[in-house]
PDB file of C-alpha atoms in Angstrom:
ATOM      1  CA  MET A   1      16.479  24.527  -0.213  1.00  0.00           C
ATOM      2  CA  LEU A   2      14.747  27.552  -1.730  1.00  0.00           C
ATOM      3  CA  SER A   3      11.352  28.250  -0.148  1.00  0.00           C
ATOM      4  CA  ARG A   4       9.811  28.363  -3.629  1.00  0.00           C
ATOM      5  CA  VAL A   5      10.997  24.816  -4.387  1.00  0.00           C
ATOM      6  CA  ALA A   6       9.821  23.582  -0.979  1.00  0.00           C
ATOM      7  CA  ASP A   7       6.411  25.169  -1.583  1.00  0.00           C
ATOM      8  CA  ASN A   8       6.164  23.523  -5.001  1.00  0.00           C
ATOM      9  CA  LEU A   9       7.083  20.086  -3.654  1.00  0.00           C
ATOM     10  CA  PHE A  10       4.543  20.447  -0.851  1.00  0.00           C
ATOM     11  CA  TRP A  11       1.780  21.407  -3.276  1.00  0.00           C
ATOM     12  CA  PHE A  12       2.770  18.842  -5.875  1.00  0.00           C
ATOM     13  CA  SER A  13       2.207  16.014  -3.400  1.00  0.00           C
ATOM     14  CA  ARG A  14      -1.064  17.592  -2.280  1.00  0.00           C
ATOM     15  CA  TYR A  15      -2.425  17.852  -5.804  1.00  0.00           C
ATOM     16  CA  VAL A  16      -1.524  14.238  -6.631  1.00  0.00           C
ATOM     17  CA  ARG A  17      -3.234  12.971  -3.488  1.00  0.00           C
ATOM     18  CA  ARG A  18      -6.203  15.296  -4.096  1.00  0.00           C
ATOM     19  CA  ALA A  19      -6.694  13.900  -7.611  1.00  0.00           C
ATOM     20  CA  GLU A  20      -6.589  10.340  -6.289  1.00  0.00           C
ATOM     21  CA  ASN A  21      -9.093  11.045  -3.528  1.00  0.00           C
ATOM     22  CA  THR A  22     -11.419  13.031  -5.771  1.00  0.00           C
ATOM     23  CA  ALA A  23     -11.611   9.917  -7.932  1.00  0.00           C
ATOM     24  CA  ARG A  24     -12.266   7.876  -4.793  1.00  0.00           C
ATOM     25  CA  LEU A  25     -14.944  10.352  -3.664  1.00  0.00           C
ATOM     26  CA  VAL A  26     -16.848  10.038  -6.936  1.00  0.00           C
ATOM     27  CA  GLY A  27     -16.320   6.297  -6.601  1.00  0.00           C
ATOM     28  CA  VAL A  28     -18.304   6.376  -3.331  1.00  0.00           C
ATOM     29  CA  GLY A  29     -21.324   7.720  -5.174  1.00  0.00           C
ATOM     30  CA  SER A  30     -20.880   5.502  -8.214  1.00  0.00           C
ATOM     31  CA  GLN A  31     -20.630   2.368  -6.089  1.00  0.00           C
ATOM     32  CA  LEU A  32     -23.640   3.342  -4.008  1.00  0.00           C
ATOM     33  CA  GLN A  33     -25.685   3.870  -7.163  1.00  0.00           C
ATOM     34  CA  LEU A  34     -24.858   0.319  -8.217  1.00  0.00           C
ATOM     35  CA  ASP A  35     -25.531  -1.207  -4.773  1.00  0.00           C
ATOM     36  CA  MET A  36     -28.758   0.553  -3.843  1.00  0.00           C
ATOM     37  CA  PRO A  37     -32.163  -0.721  -4.983  1.00  0.00           C
ATOM     38  CA  ARG A  38     -34.220   1.427  -7.334  1.00  0.00           C
ATOM     39  CA  SER A  39     -36.619   2.294  -4.517  1.00  0.00           C
ATOM     40  CA  VAL A  40     -33.884   4.403  -2.867  1.00  0.00           C
ATOM     41  CA  ARG A  41     -33.403   7.998  -3.977  1.00  0.00           C
ATOM     42  CA  PHE A  42     -29.758   8.870  -4.663  1.00  0.00           C
ATOM     43  CA  THR A  43     -28.595  12.507  -4.957  1.00  0.00           C
ATOM     44  CA  TRP A  44     -25.144  13.651  -6.107  1.00  0.00           C
ATOM     45  CA  ARG A  45     -25.508  17.318  -5.170  1.00  0.00           C
ATOM     46  CA  PRO A  46     -24.284  17.067  -1.524  1.00  0.00           C
ATOM     47  CA  MET A  47     -20.847  16.020  -2.798  1.00  0.00           C
ATOM     48  CA  ILE A  48     -20.272  19.554  -4.093  1.00  0.00           C
ATOM     49  CA  ASP A  49     -20.591  20.933  -0.575  1.00  0.00           C
ATOM     50  CA  THR A  50     -18.441  18.089   0.741  1.00  0.00           C
ATOM     51  CA  VAL A  51     -15.451  19.327  -1.282  1.00  0.00           C
ATOM     52  CA  GLY A  52     -16.180  22.944  -0.336  1.00  0.00           C
ATOM     53  CA  ALA A  53     -16.993  24.053  -3.879  1.00  0.00           C
ATOM     54  CA  GLY A  54     -20.649  25.036  -3.503  1.00  0.00           C
ATOM     55  CA  SER A  55     -20.088  28.679  -4.453  1.00  0.00           C
ATOM     56  CA  TYR A  56     -18.138  27.723  -7.594  1.00  0.00           C
ATOM     57  CA  PHE A  57     -20.886  25.297  -8.613  1.00  0.00           C
ATOM     58  CA  GLU A  58     -23.564  27.971  -8.196  1.00  0.00           C
ATOM     59  CA  GLU A  59     -21.541  30.305 -10.433  1.00  0.00           C
ATOM     60  CA  CYS A  60     -21.254  27.611 -13.100  1.00  0.00           C
ATOM     61  CA  HIS A  61     -24.850  26.373 -12.748  1.00  0.00           C
ATOM     62  CA  PRO A  62     -26.954  29.268 -11.410  1.00  0.00           C
ATOM     63  CA  GLY A  63     -30.311  28.251 -10.067  1.00  0.00           C
ATOM     64  CA  ALA A  64     -29.567  24.524 -10.102  1.00  0.00           C
ATOM     65  CA  GLY A  65     -29.805  24.223  -6.315  1.00  0.00           C
ATOM     66  CA  HIS A  66     -30.235  20.750  -4.851  1.00  0.00           C
ATOM     67  CA  ASP A  67     -31.980  19.526  -7.989  1.00  0.00           C
ATOM     68  CA  ALA A  68     -28.829  19.770 -10.114  1.00  0.00           C
ATOM     69  CA  ALA A  69     -28.558  17.083 -12.769  1.00  0.00           C
ATOM     70  CA  ASP A  70     -26.270  14.187 -11.874  1.00  0.00           C
ATOM     71  CA  VAL A  71     -24.211  14.632 -15.033  1.00  0.00           C
ATOM     72  CA  ASP A  72     -23.570  18.306 -14.165  1.00  0.00           C
ATOM     73  CA  VAL A  73     -22.317  17.414 -10.682  1.00  0.00           C
ATOM     74  CA  ILE A  74     -20.064  14.610 -11.935  1.00  0.00           C
ATOM     75  CA  HIS A  75     -18.645  16.795 -14.712  1.00  0.00           C
ATOM     76  CA  PHE A  76     -17.987  19.552 -12.169  1.00  0.00           C
ATOM     77  CA  LEU A  77     -16.166  17.180  -9.793  1.00  0.00           C
ATOM     78  CA  LEU A  78     -14.098  15.441 -12.438  1.00  0.00           C
ATOM     79  CA  LEU A  79     -13.531  17.658 -15.472  1.00  0.00           C
ATOM     80  CA  ASP A  80     -14.609  21.256 -14.937  1.00  0.00           C
ATOM     81  CA  GLU A  81     -11.590  23.572 -15.128  1.00  0.00           C
ATOM     82  CA  ARG A  82     -13.605  26.263 -13.312  1.00  0.00           C
ATOM     83  CA  ASN A  83     -13.614  24.047 -10.214  1.00  0.00           C
ATOM     84  CA  PRO A  84     -10.263  24.566  -8.411  1.00  0.00           C
ATOM     85  CA  SER A  85     -10.507  21.133  -6.777  1.00  0.00           C
ATOM     86  CA  SER A  86     -11.715  19.076  -9.749  1.00  0.00           C
ATOM     87  CA  LEU A  87      -9.764  15.994 -10.740  1.00  0.00           C
ATOM     88  CA  ARG A  88      -8.616  17.615 -14.002  1.00  0.00           C
ATOM     89  CA  THR A  89      -7.546  20.832 -12.260  1.00  0.00           C
ATOM     90  CA  SER A  90      -5.580  18.874  -9.644  1.00  0.00           C
ATOM     91  CA  VAL A  91      -3.674  16.828 -12.236  1.00  0.00           C
ATOM     92  CA  ASP A  92      -3.013  19.886 -14.406  1.00  0.00           C
ATOM     93  CA  SER A  93      -1.801  21.868 -11.389  1.00  0.00           C
ATOM     94  CA  ALA A  94       0.557  19.047 -10.380  1.00  0.00           C
ATOM     95  CA  ARG A  95       1.850  18.901 -13.949  1.00  0.00           C
ATOM     96  CA  GLU A  96       2.494  22.643 -14.113  1.00  0.00           C
ATOM     97  CA  ILE A  97       4.324  22.587 -10.784  1.00  0.00           C
ATOM     98  CA  LEU A  98       6.457  19.655 -11.894  1.00  0.00           C
ATOM     99  CA  ARG A  99       7.325  21.466 -15.110  1.00  0.00           C
ATOM    100  CA  SER A 100       9.029  24.164 -13.015  1.00  0.00           C
ATOM    101  CA  ILE A 101      10.908  21.756 -10.691  1.00  0.00           C
ATOM    102  CA  ARG A 102      11.685  18.834 -12.987  1.00  0.00           C
ATOM    103  CA  ASP A 103      15.302  18.775 -11.780  1.00  0.00           C
ATOM    104  CA  SER A 104      14.091  18.050  -8.238  1.00  0.00           C
ATOM    105  CA  LEU A 105      12.241  14.806  -9.057  1.00  0.00           C
ATOM    106  CA  PRO A 106      12.959  11.752 -11.265  1.00  0.00           C
ATOM    107  CA  GLN A 107      12.026  11.812 -14.948  1.00  0.00           C
ATOM    108  CA  ASP A 108       9.691   8.851 -14.373  1.00  0.00           C
ATOM    109  CA  VAL A 109       7.471  11.071 -12.222  1.00  0.00           C
ATOM    110  CA  TRP A 110       7.060  13.581 -15.052  1.00  0.00           C
ATOM    111  CA  GLU A 111       6.151  10.795 -17.483  1.00  0.00           C
ATOM    112  CA  ALA A 112       3.561   9.349 -15.084  1.00  0.00           C
ATOM    113  CA  ILE A 113       1.911  12.746 -14.468  1.00  0.00           C
ATOM    114  CA  ASN A 114       1.922  13.526 -18.183  1.00  0.00           C
ATOM    115  CA  ASP A 115       0.276  10.163 -18.902  1.00  0.00           C
ATOM    116  CA  LEU A 116      -2.512  11.058 -16.461  1.00  0.00           C
ATOM    117  CA  HIS A 117      -2.959  14.464 -18.096  1.00  0.00           C
ATOM    118  CA  LEU A 118      -3.231  12.910 -21.556  1.00  0.00           C
ATOM    119  CA  TYR A 119      -5.566  10.147 -20.367  1.00  0.00           C
ATOM    120  CA  ILE A 120      -7.996  12.659 -18.833  1.00  0.00           C
ATOM    121  CA  GLY A 121      -7.965  14.676 -22.048  1.00  0.00           C
ATOM    122  CA  ALA A 122      -8.648  11.619 -24.197  1.00  0.00           C
ATOM    123  CA  HIS A 123     -11.138   9.723 -22.014  1.00  0.00           C
ATOM    124  CA  GLY A 124     -12.542  12.211 -19.520  1.00  0.00           C
ATOM    125  CA  GLU A 125     -15.868  12.720 -21.263  1.00  0.00           C
ATOM    126  CA  ARG A 126     -16.512   8.965 -21.186  1.00  0.00           C
ATOM    127  CA  SER A 127     -16.446   9.106 -17.383  1.00  0.00           C
ATOM    128  CA  LEU A 128     -19.775  10.949 -17.437  1.00  0.00           C
ATOM    129  CA  SER A 129     -21.406   7.716 -18.564  1.00  0.00           C
ATOM    130  CA  ARG A 130     -22.117   5.263 -15.760  1.00  0.00           C
ATOM    131  CA  ARG A 131     -20.944   2.453 -18.014  1.00  0.00           C
ATOM    132  CA  TYR A 132     -17.348   3.716 -18.248  1.00  0.00           C
ATOM    133  CA  ARG A 133     -17.004   5.729 -15.031  1.00  0.00           C
ATOM    134  CA  ILE A 134     -15.587   3.047 -12.731  1.00  0.00           C
ATOM    135  CA  GLU A 135     -12.983   2.091 -15.342  1.00  0.00           C
ATOM    136  CA  PHE A 136     -11.951   5.739 -15.693  1.00  0.00           C
ATOM    137  CA  LEU A 137     -11.766   6.324 -11.937  1.00  0.00           C
ATOM    138  CA  ASN A 138      -9.720   3.167 -11.366  1.00  0.00           C
ATOM    139  CA  ARG A 139      -7.259   4.232 -14.062  1.00  0.00           C
ATOM    140  CA  ILE A 140      -6.822   7.624 -12.395  1.00  0.00           C
ATOM    141  CA  ILE A 141      -6.342   6.052  -8.964  1.00  0.00           C
ATOM    142  CA  ASP A 142      -3.766   3.609 -10.362  1.00  0.00           C
ATOM    143  CA  GLY A 143      -1.909   6.481 -12.057  1.00  0.00           C
ATOM    144  CA  CYS A 144      -1.779   8.532  -8.855  1.00  0.00           C
ATOM    145  CA  LEU A 145      -0.608   5.516  -6.863  1.00  0.00           C
ATOM    146  CA  LYS A 146       2.124   4.990  -9.453  1.00  0.00           C
ATOM    147  CA  VAL A 147       3.328   8.559  -8.882  1.00  0.00           C
ATOM    148  CA  SER A 148       3.279   8.006  -5.111  1.00  0.00           C
ATOM    149  CA  GLY A 149       5.226   4.778  -5.526  1.00  0.00           C
ATOM    150  CA  LEU A 150       7.851   6.461  -7.705  1.00  0.00           C
ATOM    151  CA  LEU A 151       8.265   9.235  -5.138  1.00  0.00           C
ATOM    152  CA  SER A 152       8.612   6.701  -2.332  1.00  0.00           C
ATOM    153  CA  ALA A 153      11.070   4.448  -4.176  1.00  0.00           C
ATOM    154  CA  ASN A 154      13.222   6.864  -6.164  1.00  0.00           C
ATOM    155  CA  VAL A 155      13.541  10.158  -4.267  1.00  0.00           C
ATOM    156  CA  SER A 156      16.402  10.865  -1.854  1.00  0.00           C
ATOM    157  CA  ARG A 157      15.344  11.333   1.772  1.00  0.00           C
ATOM    158  CA  ASP A 158      16.453  14.967   1.932  1.00  0.00           C
ATOM    159  CA  ILE A 159      14.516  18.034   3.069  1.00  0.00           C
ATOM    160  CA  GLY A 160      12.598  18.133  -0.216  1.00  0.00           C
ATOM    161  CA  TYR A 161      11.270  14.629   0.405  1.00  0.00           C
ATOM    162  CA  GLN A 162      10.069  15.715   3.850  1.00  0.00           C
ATOM    163  CA  PHE A 163       7.961  18.460   2.262  1.00  0.00           C
ATOM    164  CA  LEU A 164       6.493  15.840  -0.083  1.00  0.00           C
ATOM    165  CA  ARG A 165       5.590  13.675   2.923  1.00  0.00           C
ATOM    166  CA  LEU A 166       4.120  16.614   4.816  1.00  0.00           C
ATOM    167  CA  GLY A 167       1.914  17.630   1.877  1.00  0.00           C
ATOM    168  CA  THR A 168       0.728  14.058   1.367  1.00  0.00           C
ATOM    169  CA  ALA A 169      -0.158  13.613   5.049  1.00  0.00           C
ATOM    170  CA  LEU A 170      -2.162  16.846   5.262  1.00  0.00           C
ATOM    171  CA  GLU A 171      -4.032  16.254   2.013  1.00  0.00           C
ATOM    172  CA  GLN A 172      -4.934  12.671   2.911  1.00  0.00           C
ATOM    173  CA  ALA A 173      -6.200  13.697   6.346  1.00  0.00           C
ATOM    174  CA  ASP A 174      -8.340  16.391   4.741  1.00  0.00           C
ATOM    175  CA  MET A 175      -9.705  14.143   1.991  1.00  0.00           C
ATOM    176  CA  THR A 176     -10.464  11.306   4.405  1.00  0.00           C
ATOM    177  CA  THR A 177     -12.687  13.670   6.400  1.00  0.00           C
ATOM    178  CA  ARG A 178     -14.375  14.793   3.176  1.00  0.00           C
ATOM    179  CA  ILE A 179     -15.043  11.230   2.049  1.00  0.00           C
ATOM    180  CA  ILE A 180     -16.454  10.463   5.519  1.00  0.00           C
ATOM    181  CA  ASP A 181     -18.565  13.602   5.123  1.00  0.00           C
ATOM    182  CA  ALA A 182     -19.826  12.364   1.758  1.00  0.00           C
ATOM    183  CA  GLY A 183     -20.741   8.983   3.190  1.00  0.00           C
ATOM    184  CA  ALA A 184     -22.632  10.578   6.061  1.00  0.00           C
ATOM    185  CA  SER A 185     -24.397  13.228   3.975  1.00  0.00           C
ATOM    186  CA  GLY A 186     -27.782  12.987   2.316  1.00  0.00           C
ATOM    187  CA  LEU A 187     -26.699  11.024  -0.740  1.00  0.00           C
ATOM    188  CA  VAL A 188     -29.226   8.285  -0.032  1.00  0.00           C
ATOM    189  CA  THR A 189     -32.843   8.773   1.060  1.00  0.00           C
ATOM    190  CA  PRO A 190     -34.789   5.543   1.743  1.00  0.00           C
ATOM    191  CA  ARG A 191     -38.514   5.693   1.196  1.00  0.00           C
ATOM    192  CA  ASN A 192     -39.154   3.434   4.179  1.00  0.00           C
ATOM    193  CA  GLU A 193     -37.719   4.746   7.479  1.00  0.00           C
ATOM    194  CA  ASP A 194     -37.278   1.174   8.734  1.00  0.00           C
ATOM    195  CA  ASP A 195     -34.625   0.630   6.034  1.00  0.00           C
ATOM    196  CA  ARG A 196     -32.510   3.637   7.025  1.00  0.00           C
ATOM    197  CA  GLU A 197     -30.032   1.797   9.264  1.00  0.00           C
ATOM    198  CA  ALA A 198     -29.389  -0.960   6.713  1.00  0.00           C
ATOM    199  CA  PHE A 199     -28.799   1.561   3.931  1.00  0.00           C
ATOM    200  CA  GLN A 200     -26.559   3.683   6.158  1.00  0.00           C
ATOM    201  CA  ASN A 201     -24.395   0.649   6.880  1.00  0.00           C
ATOM    202  CA  MET A 202     -24.136   0.085   3.117  1.00  0.00           C
ATOM    203  CA  GLN A 203     -23.019   3.706   2.766  1.00  0.00           C
ATOM    204  CA  TRP A 204     -20.259   3.197   5.317  1.00  0.00           C
ATOM    205  CA  MET A 205     -19.161   0.030   3.568  1.00  0.00           C
ATOM    206  CA  SER A 206     -18.830   2.047   0.349  1.00  0.00           C
ATOM    207  CA  VAL A 207     -16.823   4.714   2.198  1.00  0.00           C
ATOM    208  CA  LEU A 208     -14.405   2.070   3.480  1.00  0.00           C
ATOM    209  CA  ARG A 209     -14.043   0.557   0.020  1.00  0.00           C
ATOM    210  CA  SER A 210     -13.462   3.943  -1.576  1.00  0.00           C
ATOM    211  CA  LEU A 211     -10.538   4.465   0.808  1.00  0.00           C
ATOM    212  CA  ALA A 212      -9.226   0.945   0.115  1.00  0.00           C
ATOM    213  CA  GLY A 213      -9.944   0.227   3.760  1.00  0.00           C
ATOM    214  CA  TYR A 214     -12.646  -2.439   3.770  1.00  0.00           C
ATOM    215  CA  GLN A 215     -10.316  -5.445   4.038  1.00  0.00           C
ATOM    216  CA  MET A 216      -8.173  -3.721   6.666  1.00  0.00           C
ATOM    217  CA  PHE A 217     -11.325  -2.841   8.586  1.00  0.00           C
ATOM    218  CA  ARG A 218     -12.348  -6.495   8.607  1.00  0.00           C
ATOM    219  CA  ARG A 219      -8.852  -7.483   9.687  1.00  0.00           C
ATOM    220  CA  HIS A 220      -8.660  -4.995  12.568  1.00  0.00           C
ATOM    221  CA  VAL A 221     -12.283  -4.835  13.728  1.00  0.00           C
ATOM    222  CA  ARG A 222     -13.696  -8.285  12.871  1.00  0.00           C
ATOM    223  CA  GLN A 223     -17.301  -7.083  13.110  1.00  0.00           C
ATOM    224  CA  ARG A 224     -19.943  -6.066  10.619  1.00  0.00           C
ATOM    225  CA  VAL A 225     -19.735  -2.505   9.350  1.00  0.00           C
ATOM    226  CA  THR A 226     -21.604   0.118  11.357  1.00  0.00           C
ATOM    227  CA  ALA A 227     -21.308   3.904  11.419  1.00  0.00           C
ATOM    228  CA  GLU A 228     -19.648   3.878  14.855  1.00  0.00           C
ATOM    229  CA  LEU A 229     -17.012   1.264  13.960  1.00  0.00           C
ATOM    230  CA  ALA A 230     -16.266   2.797  10.559  1.00  0.00           C
ATOM    231  CA  LEU A 231     -15.818   6.232  12.128  1.00  0.00           C
ATOM    232  CA  ARG A 232     -13.528   4.867  14.825  1.00  0.00           C
ATOM    233  CA  PHE A 233     -11.418   3.081  12.212  1.00  0.00           C
ATOM    234  CA  LEU A 234     -11.155   5.988   9.752  1.00  0.00           C
ATOM    235  CA  LEU A 235     -10.586   8.639  12.402  1.00  0.00           C
ATOM    236  CA  GLN A 236      -8.485   6.963  15.085  1.00  0.00           C
ATOM    237  CA  ASN A 237      -6.782   3.829  13.799  1.00  0.00           C
ATOM    238  CA  ASN A 238      -3.021   4.166  14.254  1.00  0.00           C
ATOM    239  CA  GLU A 239      -2.088   1.554  11.647  1.00  0.00           C
ATOM    240  CA  PHE A 240      -4.265   2.282   8.596  1.00  0.00           C
ATOM    241  CA  PRO A 241      -2.384   4.784   6.349  1.00  0.00           C
ATOM    242  CA  ARG A 242      -5.500   6.735   5.329  1.00  0.00           C
ATOM    243  CA  SER A 243      -6.950   7.255   8.792  1.00  0.00           C
ATOM    244  CA  VAL A 244      -6.890  10.830  10.042  1.00  0.00           C
ATOM    245  CA  GLN A 245      -4.914   9.895  13.158  1.00  0.00           C
ATOM    246  CA  PHE A 246      -2.270   8.035  11.138  1.00  0.00           C
ATOM    247  CA  CYS A 247      -1.832  10.967   8.742  1.00  0.00           C
ATOM    248  CA  LEU A 248      -1.488  13.515  11.533  1.00  0.00           C
ATOM    249  CA  THR A 249       1.011  11.305  13.368  1.00  0.00           C
ATOM    250  CA  ARG A 250       2.996  10.983  10.151  1.00  0.00           C
ATOM    251  CA  ALA A 251       3.056  14.761   9.796  1.00  0.00           C
ATOM    252  CA  GLN A 252       4.226  15.011  13.394  1.00  0.00           C
ATOM    253  CA  SER A 253       7.093  12.601  12.658  1.00  0.00           C
ATOM    254  CA  VAL A 254       8.213  14.800   9.737  1.00  0.00           C
ATOM    255  CA  LEU A 255       8.526  18.037  11.719  1.00  0.00           C
ATOM    256  CA  PRO A 256      11.705  17.091  13.693  1.00  0.00           C
ATOM    257  CA  THR A 257      13.562  16.739  10.362  1.00  0.00           C
ATOM    258  CA  MET A 258      12.715  20.346   9.452  1.00  0.00           C
ATOM    259  CA  PRO A 259      13.573  23.753  10.954  1.00  0.00           C
ATOM    260  CA  PRO A 260      11.525  24.253  14.162  1.00  0.00           C
ATOM    261  CA  ARG A 261       8.336  26.286  13.862  1.00  0.00           C
ATOM    262  CA  PRO A 262       6.400  26.421  17.182  1.00  0.00           C
ATOM    263  CA  GLY A 263       3.215  27.627  15.475  1.00  0.00           C
ATOM    264  CA  VAL A 264       3.110  24.536  13.266  1.00  0.00           C
ATOM    265  CA  ASP A 265       3.654  22.213  16.244  1.00  0.00           C
ATOM    266  CA  ARG A 266       0.895  23.962  18.189  1.00  0.00           C
ATOM    267  CA  HIS A 267      -1.705  23.621  15.419  1.00  0.00           C
ATOM    268  CA  LEU A 268      -0.771  20.010  14.749  1.00  0.00           C
ATOM    269  CA  ASN A 269      -0.932  18.997  18.417  1.00  0.00           C
ATOM    270  CA  ARG A 270      -4.390  20.573  18.681  1.00  0.00           C
ATOM    271  CA  LEU A 271      -5.597  18.547  15.701  1.00  0.00           C
ATOM    272  CA  ILE A 272      -4.159  15.305  17.049  1.00  0.00           C
ATOM    273  CA  GLY A 273      -5.903  15.930  20.372  1.00  0.00           C
ATOM    274  CA  MET A 274      -9.236  16.626  18.641  1.00  0.00           C
ATOM    275  CA  THR A 275      -9.063  13.413  16.636  1.00  0.00           C
ATOM    276  CA  ARG A 276      -7.866  11.244  19.514  1.00  0.00           C
ATOM    277  CA  ASN A 277     -10.575  12.536  21.870  1.00  0.00           C
ATOM    278  CA  ALA A 278     -13.431  12.260  19.378  1.00  0.00           C
ATOM    279  CA  ASP A 279     -16.293   9.983  20.447  1.00  0.00           C
ATOM    280  CA  PRO A 280     -17.364   7.787  17.494  1.00  0.00           C
ATOM    281  CA  VAL A 281     -20.493   6.664  19.391  1.00  0.00           C
ATOM    282  CA  SER A 282     -21.698  10.234  19.749  1.00  0.00           C
ATOM    283  CA  LEU A 283     -20.710  11.121  16.176  1.00  0.00           C
ATOM    284  CA  ALA A 284     -22.551   8.114  14.780  1.00  0.00           C
ATOM    285  CA  ALA A 285     -25.688   8.969  16.753  1.00  0.00           C
ATOM    286  CA  ARG A 286     -25.925  12.338  15.060  1.00  0.00           C
ATOM    287  CA  ASN A 287     -24.606  13.853  11.851  1.00  0.00           C
ATOM    288  CA  PRO A 288     -20.765  13.647  11.961  1.00  0.00           C
ATOM    289  CA  ALA A 289     -20.447  16.351   9.282  1.00  0.00           C
ATOM    290  CA  PRO A 290     -19.992  19.288  11.733  1.00  0.00           C
ATOM    291  CA  PHE A 291     -17.059  17.524  13.395  1.00  0.00           C
ATOM    292  CA  MET A 292     -15.493  16.787   9.989  1.00  0.00           C
ATOM    293  CA  ASP A 293     -15.926  20.476   9.161  1.00  0.00           C
ATOM    294  CA  GLN A 294     -14.085  21.398  12.364  1.00  0.00           C
ATOM    295  CA  ILE A 295     -11.156  19.172  11.450  1.00  0.00           C
ATOM    296  CA  GLN A 296     -11.046  20.702   7.975  1.00  0.00           C
ATOM    297  CA  VAL A 297     -11.001  24.219   9.442  1.00  0.00           C
ATOM    298  CA  HIS A 298      -8.109  23.309  11.729  1.00  0.00           C
ATOM    299  CA  LEU A 299      -6.284  21.616   8.852  1.00  0.00           C
ATOM    300  CA  SER A 300      -6.638  24.877   6.931  1.00  0.00           C
ATOM    301  CA  SER A 301      -5.133  26.743   9.886  1.00  0.00           C
ATOM    302  CA  LEU A 302      -2.284  24.226  10.031  1.00  0.00           C
ATOM    303  CA  HIS A 303      -1.656  24.740   6.327  1.00  0.00           C
ATOM    304  CA  SER A 304      -1.526  28.512   6.860  1.00  0.00           C
ATOM    305  CA  ALA A 305       0.981  28.061   9.689  1.00  0.00           C
ATOM    306  CA  ILE A 306       3.167  25.853   7.473  1.00  0.00           C
ATOM    307  CA  ALA A 307       2.996  28.356   4.615  1.00  0.00           C
ATOM    308  CA  GLU A 308       3.902  31.242   6.903  1.00  0.00           C
ATOM    309  CA  GLY A 309       6.643  29.319   8.677  1.00  0.00           C
ATOM    310  CA  TYR A 310       8.372  27.705   5.715  1.00  0.00           C
ATOM    311  CA  PHE A 311       7.313  29.339   2.451  1.00  0.00           C
ATOM    312  CA  HIS A 312       6.452  32.993   3.044  1.00  0.00           C
ATOM    313  CA  GLY A 313       7.996  33.855   6.404  1.00  0.00           C
TER     314      GLY A 313
END
């Protein structure tokens, strides 16, 4: 397979999963806004830093700082073409990649991606209204899951499919850490310090729901949601497909089907060790964001090793 085609397949799967999880990330905030009482202060701005787009947001909204209007933050996350990780940019990027490799994937995949592109163009502005946002986000998530299902059901298990799997695993691991980061960040500020623990547990429940993991959490853990248990489940569970550990193990299972690249194995093994040895009790007792940042940095290094080993080497 040409390295260019492999690169495109890898990035196509990443962009599809990124669009889905960006919708889920905004869903965390939207659900929290609905669940929290009016006495609790809710701020959208930390989500910009969660996705690593703070500098782009400052360029688009100079001087806004932490007092940026909610509608500006939501528009930036979902629709702003100047944001390289916005939902619209991710879908458009996946569509442009697929246009150049349409012979490599079934026609149904092109139709599903094009439907998403057209839906965002026709209904995206409605998502800025709280009344229509959940409906819009659910439609995007369903569309991305349809693409994933078509890839899983209709694509031959050749080397190209392995690059699709590898891209999906890396992107999901990265986005899971970012959604955890969002749930642990300062989105919610209770006025009464005695209410902090209860509201934090509600935040973690929203994080689990945004990752479609609440029912599986209840099935595996069988206890009420706390920061420690949610972190353990989302970081280290070996059976939930969106946990960081599951995604990294899936990536590890893909590598034997591909040409050997010791640098890729080394970076991946380091990440698996970091995640497996993490202490959810300690992370829950303090801000888990620095640890999530570390995982994201190492995921970036792993991506660079994959690009050098398979696409540009």
